[in-house]
Amino acid sequence: MSLSKPANITLRYADWSHDHHFICALRRRVLMTAQDGSTLLDSDMQDAHALHVLAIASMIASTDDVNSTTQPVATARLLTSGQIERMLVLPNWRGQGIGTGLLTALLRAAQERRYPTTWLLAPLSAIDFYSRWGFQLDGTIIDTGNGYYQRMVLMDQTAMLPMDITWRSLGVTAGRMSLPKQSLLGLTIATLATQTRHTLEILTPDFDPALYDTDTVFDAVQQLALTRRGRLPVRILLFDKETLVYRGQRIIELARRLSSDIQIRAVPDELTEQCDRMVLADSVGYCLTRSHNPRLTLVDFNSAAEVRRLRRHFDQLWESSSVHQALRRLYL
């Protein structure tokens, strides 16, 4: 039975006692040297104490969407010393951002564990890549006998956060994350919007221009509206109507010109207490900030079940809403 491309790639932290056979099998299959330049062994004494991460690909049969299989395709580990190593991805799965996912997962874990230093030994060809993550050169070049490597240290633990968002792929990368910094909300919304291909729903009190009146979001909304014309691909619900009307944002003008493709409604005052801030991308991705906990934003790029639940609530509000009197001129 032939298999199509992966329907889903999930990253999870591994339990060495239960998952060591997966990790060792990956190490045996990858005919390469470890990140530190030493010969890649199946296991060593540090494995039992290290934190491991696995990337699992879910494959759907091209001839039968019901049957599927899963396959570990990548792994890496974080030592108690703060060193990240043994990062490897099966050759056929490279170039899809999986290695970036491994790195972000371990950097996040190192931050949560409050390791004073996070470091790695980088091949000379990868120095520029790790530099973009905030790693800095530390010490001299090391000759391991299998090549030259440079010790690099992550000086700012928060430098990796934007990469943790932008590497994610809508409908592919599963796993809920919470935004540790609200300053990343705009980047998250822009990343979701640019990957949306079918429907985009937004529930917001004030249509904050810092989040929505950016070139990236505007271009994504305009492209979606034009490519999905006549199918109402963009729906926006507001529960602080007066703020929006006088801001003159570009999406408002776009909604006036493409009123069959972008619609803006106002939530009735009696229902505003039920409103959380959310962005729903296609049928799989969401960004959610609860009204009772505005400092916590949850994000997932591949959670169809949660999006279905959130969309039911959005649809209920949509059916109860109408074009606010102050917004009617958009459609005249």
CSV table of C-alpha atoms in Angstrom, one decimal:
chain,number,residue,atom,x,y,z
A,1,MET,CA,0.0,0.0,0.0
A,2,SER,CA,1.5,3.3,-1.0
A,3,LEU,CA,1.6,6.1,1.5
A,4,SER,CA,1.0,9.8,0.9
A,5,LYS,CA,2.9,12.6,2.5
A,6,PRO,CA,2.4,12.9,6.3
A,7,ALA,CA,-0.9,14.1,7.6
A,8,ASN,CA,0.6,15.1,10.9
A,9,ILE,CA,3.9,15.5,12.7
A,10,THR,CA,3.8,15.5,16.5
A,11,LEU,CA,6.6,16.3,18.8
A,12,ARG,CA,6.5,14.8,22.3
A,13,TYR,CA,8.9,14.3,25.1
A,14,ALA,CA,10.0,10.7,25.4
A,15,ASP,CA,10.3,8.3,28.4
A,16,TRP,CA,13.6,6.5,28.0
A,17,SER,CA,12.4,3.4,29.8
A,18,HIS,CA,9.5,3.0,27.3
A,19,ASP,CA,10.8,4.7,24.2
A,20,HIS,CA,14.5,3.7,24.1
A,21,HIS,CA,13.8,1.2,21.3
A,22,PHE,CA,12.4,3.9,19.1
A,23,ILE,CA,15.4,6.2,19.8
A,24,CYS,CA,18.0,3.5,19.3
A,25,ALA,CA,16.4,2.4,16.1
A,26,LEU,CA,16.6,6.0,14.8
A,27,ARG,CA,20.2,6.2,15.8
A,28,ARG,CA,21.0,3.0,14.0
A,29,ARG,CA,19.3,4.1,10.8
A,30,VAL,CA,21.0,7.4,10.5
A,31,LEU,CA,24.4,6.8,9.1
A,32,MET,CA,26.0,10.0,10.3
A,33,THR,CA,28.0,11.3,13.3
A,34,ALA,CA,26.5,12.8,16.3
A,35,GLN,CA,26.2,16.5,16.8
A,36,ASP,CA,29.3,16.5,19.0
A,37,GLY,CA,31.3,14.7,16.3
A,38,SER,CA,31.7,11.4,18.1
A,39,THR,CA,30.6,8.1,16.6
A,40,LEU,CA,26.8,7.7,17.0
A,41,LEU,CA,26.2,4.8,19.4
A,42,ASP,CA,22.8,3.2,20.1
A,43,SER,CA,22.9,4.5,23.7
A,44,ASP,CA,25.2,5.5,26.5
A,45,MET,CA,25.0,6.0,30.3
A,46,GLN,CA,23.7,9.5,30.0
A,47,ASP,CA,20.5,8.5,28.2
A,48,ALA,CA,18.7,7.4,31.3
A,49,HIS,CA,19.1,10.9,32.9
A,50,ALA,CA,18.6,13.0,29.7
A,51,LEU,CA,15.4,14.5,28.4
A,52,HIS,CA,14.6,13.1,25.0
A,53,VAL,CA,12.2,14.4,22.4
A,54,LEU,CA,10.7,12.4,19.5
A,55,ALA,CA,9.1,13.5,16.3
A,56,ILE,CA,6.3,11.1,15.2
A,57,ALA,CA,4.9,11.2,11.6
A,58,SER,CA,1.3,10.0,11.1
A,59,MET,CA,0.9,8.7,7.6
A,60,ILE,CA,-2.4,8.3,5.8
A,61,ALA,CA,-2.7,5.7,3.1
A,62,SER,CA,-3.4,7.4,-0.3
A,63,THR,CA,-5.9,4.7,-1.3
A,64,ASP,CA,-7.7,4.5,2.0
A,65,ASP,CA,-8.1,7.5,4.3
A,66,VAL,CA,-9.2,5.3,7.2
A,67,ASN,CA,-6.0,3.3,7.5
A,68,SER,CA,-3.0,5.1,8.9
A,69,THR,CA,0.3,4.3,10.5
A,70,THR,CA,2.8,6.2,12.7
A,71,GLN,CA,6.6,6.3,12.4
A,72,PRO,CA,9.3,8.0,14.6
A,73,VAL,CA,11.4,10.2,12.2
A,74,ALA,CA,13.6,12.3,14.4
A,75,THR,CA,15.0,12.6,17.9
A,76,ALA,CA,17.3,14.7,20.1
A,77,ARG,CA,18.3,14.9,23.8
A,78,LEU,CA,19.0,17.5,26.5
A,79,LEU,CA,21.6,16.6,29.1
A,80,THR,CA,21.5,17.8,32.7
A,81,SER,CA,24.6,19.8,31.9
A,82,GLY,CA,22.4,21.9,29.5
A,83,GLN,CA,24.0,20.4,26.4
A,84,ILE,CA,21.8,19.7,23.4
A,85,GLU,CA,23.0,16.8,21.3
A,86,ARG,CA,22.2,13.7,19.3
A,87,MET,CA,19.9,15.7,17.1
A,88,LEU,CA,19.0,13.6,14.0
A,89,VAL,CA,16.3,13.4,11.4
A,90,LEU,CA,15.8,10.5,8.9
A,91,PRO,CA,17.1,11.6,5.5
A,92,ASN,CA,13.7,11.5,3.7
A,93,TRP,CA,12.2,13.8,6.3
A,94,ARG,CA,14.8,16.6,6.3
A,95,GLY,CA,14.0,20.1,5.1
A,96,GLN,CA,10.5,20.1,6.6
A,97,GLY,CA,11.3,22.0,9.8
A,98,ILE,CA,11.4,18.9,12.0
A,99,GLY,CA,14.9,19.7,13.3
A,100,THR,CA,13.8,23.2,14.2
A,101,GLY,CA,10.9,21.6,16.2
A,102,LEU,CA,13.3,19.4,18.1
A,103,LEU,CA,15.5,22.3,19.0
A,104,THR,CA,12.6,24.5,20.1
A,105,ALA,CA,11.2,21.7,22.3
A,106,LEU,CA,14.5,21.2,24.1
A,107,LEU,CA,15.2,24.9,24.4
A,108,ARG,CA,11.8,25.4,26.0
A,109,ALA,CA,12.5,22.5,28.4
A,110,ALA,CA,15.9,23.9,29.3
A,111,GLN,CA,14.2,27.2,30.1
A,112,GLU,CA,11.5,25.6,32.2
A,113,ARG,CA,14.2,23.6,34.1
A,114,ARG,CA,16.1,26.9,34.7
A,115,TYR,CA,19.4,25.5,33.4
A,116,PRO,CA,21.9,28.3,33.9
A,117,THR,CA,23.5,27.5,30.5
A,118,THR,CA,22.2,25.9,27.3
A,119,TRP,CA,24.9,25.0,24.8
A,120,LEU,CA,25.8,22.7,22.0
A,121,LEU,CA,28.7,21.7,19.7
A,122,ALA,CA,27.9,23.0,16.2
A,123,PRO,CA,29.4,21.9,12.9
A,124,LEU,CA,31.1,24.8,11.3
A,125,SER,CA,28.6,24.7,8.5
A,126,ALA,CA,25.7,25.2,11.0
A,127,ILE,CA,27.1,28.2,12.9
A,128,ASP,CA,25.0,30.8,11.0
A,129,PHE,CA,21.9,28.7,11.7
A,130,TYR,CA,22.4,28.5,15.4
A,131,SER,CA,23.4,32.2,15.5
A,132,ARG,CA,20.0,33.1,14.3
A,133,TRP,CA,18.6,31.4,17.4
A,134,GLY,CA,20.7,33.5,19.7
A,135,PHE,CA,23.6,31.1,20.2
A,136,GLN,CA,27.0,32.8,20.5
A,137,LEU,CA,30.5,31.4,19.9
A,138,ASP,CA,32.2,30.3,23.0
A,139,GLY,CA,35.8,29.1,23.0
A,140,THR,CA,37.9,27.7,20.2
A,141,ILE,CA,37.2,25.3,17.4
A,142,ILE,CA,37.3,21.7,18.5
A,143,ASP,CA,38.8,18.9,16.4
A,144,THR,CA,36.9,15.7,17.4
A,145,GLY,CA,38.6,13.5,14.9
A,146,ASN,CA,35.4,13.3,12.9
A,147,GLY,CA,35.3,17.0,11.9
A,148,TYR,CA,35.6,20.5,13.4
A,149,TYR,CA,33.0,21.8,15.8
A,150,GLN,CA,32.4,25.0,17.6
A,151,ARG,CA,31.0,25.3,21.1
A,152,MET,CA,28.0,27.7,21.1
A,153,VAL,CA,26.1,29.0,24.1
A,154,LEU,CA,22.6,30.4,24.2
A,155,MET,CA,23.0,33.7,26.1
A,156,ASP,CA,19.4,34.9,26.0
A,157,GLN,CA,16.9,32.1,26.8
A,158,THR,CA,14.0,34.1,25.3
A,159,ALA,CA,15.7,34.5,21.9
A,160,MET,CA,14.3,31.3,20.6
A,161,LEU,CA,10.6,32.1,21.2
A,162,PRO,CA,9.8,33.7,17.8
A,163,MET,CA,11.3,30.7,16.0
A,164,ASP,CA,9.2,28.4,18.2
A,165,ILE,CA,6.1,30.0,16.5
A,166,THR,CA,7.2,30.5,12.9
A,167,TRP,CA,8.5,27.0,12.4
A,168,ARG,CA,5.0,25.5,13.0
A,169,SER,CA,2.9,24.4,10.1
A,170,LEU,CA,-0.9,24.7,10.0
A,171,GLY,CA,-2.5,21.3,9.9
A,172,VAL,CA,0.8,19.5,10.4
A,173,THR,CA,2.5,20.5,13.7
A,174,ALA,CA,0.4,19.3,16.6
A,175,GLY,CA,0.9,20.4,20.2
A,176,ARG,CA,-0.6,23.2,22.3
A,177,MET,CA,1.7,25.9,23.6
A,178,SER,CA,1.1,28.9,25.8
A,179,LEU,CA,2.6,32.2,24.8
A,180,PRO,CA,5.1,33.2,27.5
A,181,LYS,CA,5.1,36.8,26.3
A,182,GLN,CA,2.1,38.7,25.0
A,183,SER,CA,4.4,40.6,22.7
A,184,LEU,CA,4.4,37.4,20.6
A,185,LEU,CA,0.7,37.5,20.0
A,186,GLY,CA,1.0,39.6,16.8
A,187,LEU,CA,3.6,37.2,15.3
A,188,THR,CA,1.3,34.2,16.2
A,189,ILE,CA,-1.8,35.8,14.5
A,190,ALA,CA,0.3,36.7,11.4
A,191,THR,CA,1.7,33.2,11.2
A,192,LEU,CA,-1.7,31.6,11.4
A,193,ALA,CA,-3.2,34.1,8.9
A,194,THR,CA,-0.5,33.6,6.3
A,195,GLN,CA,-1.0,29.8,6.3
A,196,THR,CA,-4.8,29.9,6.2
A,197,ARG,CA,-6.3,28.5,2.9
A,198,HIS,CA,-10.0,28.2,3.5
A,199,THR,CA,-11.6,30.1,6.4
A,200,LEU,CA,-10.4,32.7,9.0
A,201,GLU,CA,-12.6,33.7,11.9
A,202,ILE,CA,-11.6,36.4,14.3
A,203,LEU,CA,-13.3,37.3,17.6
A,204,THR,CA,-11.9,40.5,19.1
A,205,PRO,CA,-13.0,43.4,21.3
A,206,ASP,CA,-11.2,46.2,19.5
A,207,PHE,CA,-9.5,44.9,16.4
A,208,ASP,CA,-6.2,46.1,17.8
A,209,PRO,CA,-4.2,47.7,14.8
A,210,ALA,CA,-1.0,46.4,16.3
A,211,LEU,CA,-2.2,42.9,15.7
A,212,TYR,CA,-4.4,43.2,12.7
A,213,ASP,CA,-3.4,46.3,10.7
A,214,THR,CA,-0.1,45.0,9.7
A,215,ASP,CA,1.2,44.3,6.2
A,216,THR,CA,1.4,40.6,6.8
A,217,VAL,CA,-2.1,40.1,8.2
A,218,PHE,CA,-3.7,42.5,5.6
A,219,ASP,CA,-2.0,40.7,2.7
A,220,ALA,CA,-3.0,37.3,4.1
A,221,VAL,CA,-6.7,38.4,4.5
A,222,GLN,CA,-6.8,40.0,1.1
A,223,GLN,CA,-5.3,36.9,-0.6
A,224,LEU,CA,-7.7,34.6,1.2
A,225,ALA,CA,-10.7,36.8,0.3
A,226,LEU,CA,-9.8,36.9,-3.4
A,227,THR,CA,-9.0,33.2,-3.8
A,228,ARG,CA,-12.1,32.1,-2.0
A,229,ARG,CA,-14.5,34.6,-3.4
A,230,GLY,CA,-18.2,34.0,-2.9
A,231,ARG,CA,-17.6,31.5,0.0
A,232,LEU,CA,-17.3,34.1,2.9
A,233,PRO,CA,-13.8,33.0,3.9
A,234,VAL,CA,-13.3,35.8,6.5
A,235,ARG,CA,-15.7,36.5,9.4
A,236,ILE,CA,-14.9,39.0,12.1
A,237,LEU,CA,-16.9,39.5,15.3
A,238,LEU,CA,-16.4,42.6,17.5
A,239,PHE,CA,-17.6,43.3,21.0
A,240,ASP,CA,-16.2,46.8,21.3
A,241,LYS,CA,-17.7,48.3,18.2
A,242,GLU,CA,-17.1,52.0,18.7
A,243,THR,CA,-13.3,51.6,18.7
A,244,LEU,CA,-13.2,50.0,15.3
A,245,VAL,CA,-15.3,52.4,13.4
A,246,TYR,CA,-13.0,55.4,13.7
A,247,ARG,CA,-9.6,53.7,13.2
A,248,GLY,CA,-9.8,53.5,9.4
A,249,GLN,CA,-7.9,50.2,9.3
A,250,ARG,CA,-7.2,48.7,5.9
A,251,ILE,CA,-9.2,45.5,6.5
A,252,ILE,CA,-12.2,47.7,7.2
A,253,GLU,CA,-11.9,49.3,3.8
A,254,LEU,CA,-11.3,45.9,2.2
A,255,ALA,CA,-14.5,44.6,3.8
A,256,ARG,CA,-16.4,47.5,2.2
A,257,ARG,CA,-15.0,46.5,-1.3
A,258,LEU,CA,-15.3,42.7,-0.8
A,259,SER,CA,-18.5,42.6,1.3
A,260,SER,CA,-19.4,39.1,0.1
A,261,ASP,CA,-16.0,37.7,1.2
A,262,ILE,CA,-15.2,39.6,4.4
A,263,GLN,CA,-18.0,40.4,6.8
A,264,ILE,CA,-17.8,42.2,10.1
A,265,ARG,CA,-20.5,41.9,12.8
A,266,ALA,CA,-21.0,43.3,16.3
A,267,VAL,CA,-21.8,41.0,19.2
A,268,PRO,CA,-24.9,42.1,21.1
A,269,ASP,CA,-24.1,43.8,24.4
A,270,GLU,CA,-25.8,41.2,26.5
A,271,LEU,CA,-23.5,38.5,25.0
A,272,THR,CA,-20.2,40.3,25.4
A,273,GLU,CA,-19.4,38.6,28.7
A,274,GLN,CA,-19.3,35.3,26.8
A,275,CYS,CA,-16.6,36.5,24.4
A,276,ASP,CA,-13.0,35.3,24.5
A,277,ARG,CA,-10.4,36.6,22.1
A,278,MET,CA,-9.8,34.0,19.4
A,279,VAL,CA,-8.5,33.4,15.9
A,280,LEU,CA,-9.5,30.3,14.1
A,281,ALA,CA,-7.5,29.2,11.0
A,282,ASP,CA,-9.1,26.7,8.7
A,283,SER,CA,-10.4,23.8,10.7
A,284,VAL,CA,-7.3,23.0,12.6
A,285,GLY,CA,-5.5,26.1,14.1
A,286,TYR,CA,-6.4,28.5,16.9
A,287,CYS,CA,-5.1,31.2,19.1
A,288,LEU,CA,-7.2,31.7,22.2
A,289,THR,CA,-7.1,34.2,25.1
A,290,ARG,CA,-9.7,33.7,27.8
A,291,SER,CA,-11.5,36.8,29.1
A,292,HIS,CA,-11.0,35.6,32.7
A,293,ASN,CA,-7.3,35.2,32.2
A,294,PRO,CA,-6.1,37.7,29.7
A,295,ARG,CA,-2.4,37.1,30.4
A,296,LEU,CA,-2.6,33.5,29.1
A,297,THR,CA,-2.9,32.8,25.4
A,298,LEU,CA,-3.1,29.2,24.1
A,299,VAL,CA,-2.0,28.3,20.6
A,300,ASP,CA,-2.2,25.1,18.5
A,301,PHE,CA,-1.6,24.7,14.8
A,302,ASN,CA,-3.2,21.3,14.5
A,303,SER,CA,-6.1,20.6,16.8
A,304,ALA,CA,-9.3,19.9,14.8
A,305,ALA,CA,-11.3,18.8,17.9
A,306,GLU,CA,-10.6,22.0,19.8
A,307,VAL,CA,-11.3,24.2,16.7
A,308,ARG,CA,-14.6,22.4,16.2
A,309,ARG,CA,-15.6,23.3,19.8
A,310,LEU,CA,-14.5,26.9,19.5
A,311,ARG,CA,-16.2,27.3,16.1
A,312,ARG,CA,-19.5,26.1,17.5
A,313,HIS,CA,-19.3,28.9,20.0
A,314,PHE,CA,-18.2,31.4,17.3
A,315,ASP,CA,-21.1,30.3,15.1
A,316,GLN,CA,-23.6,30.8,17.9
A,317,LEU,CA,-22.4,34.3,18.5
A,318,TRP,CA,-22.3,35.0,14.7
A,319,GLU,CA,-26.0,34.0,14.3
A,320,SER,CA,-26.9,36.2,17.2
A,321,SER,CA,-25.0,39.2,15.9
A,322,SER,CA,-25.7,41.7,13.2
A,323,VAL,CA,-24.1,44.7,11.4
A,324,HIS,CA,-23.8,47.5,14.0
A,325,GLN,CA,-25.5,50.7,13.0
A,326,ALA,CA,-22.2,52.5,13.0
A,327,LEU,CA,-20.7,49.8,10.7
A,328,ARG,CA,-23.5,49.8,8.1
A,329,ARG,CA,-21.8,52.3,6.0
A,330,LEU,CA,-19.2,49.6,5.2
A,331,TYR,CA,-21.8,47.9,3.1
A,332,LEU,CA,-23.4,50.9,1.4
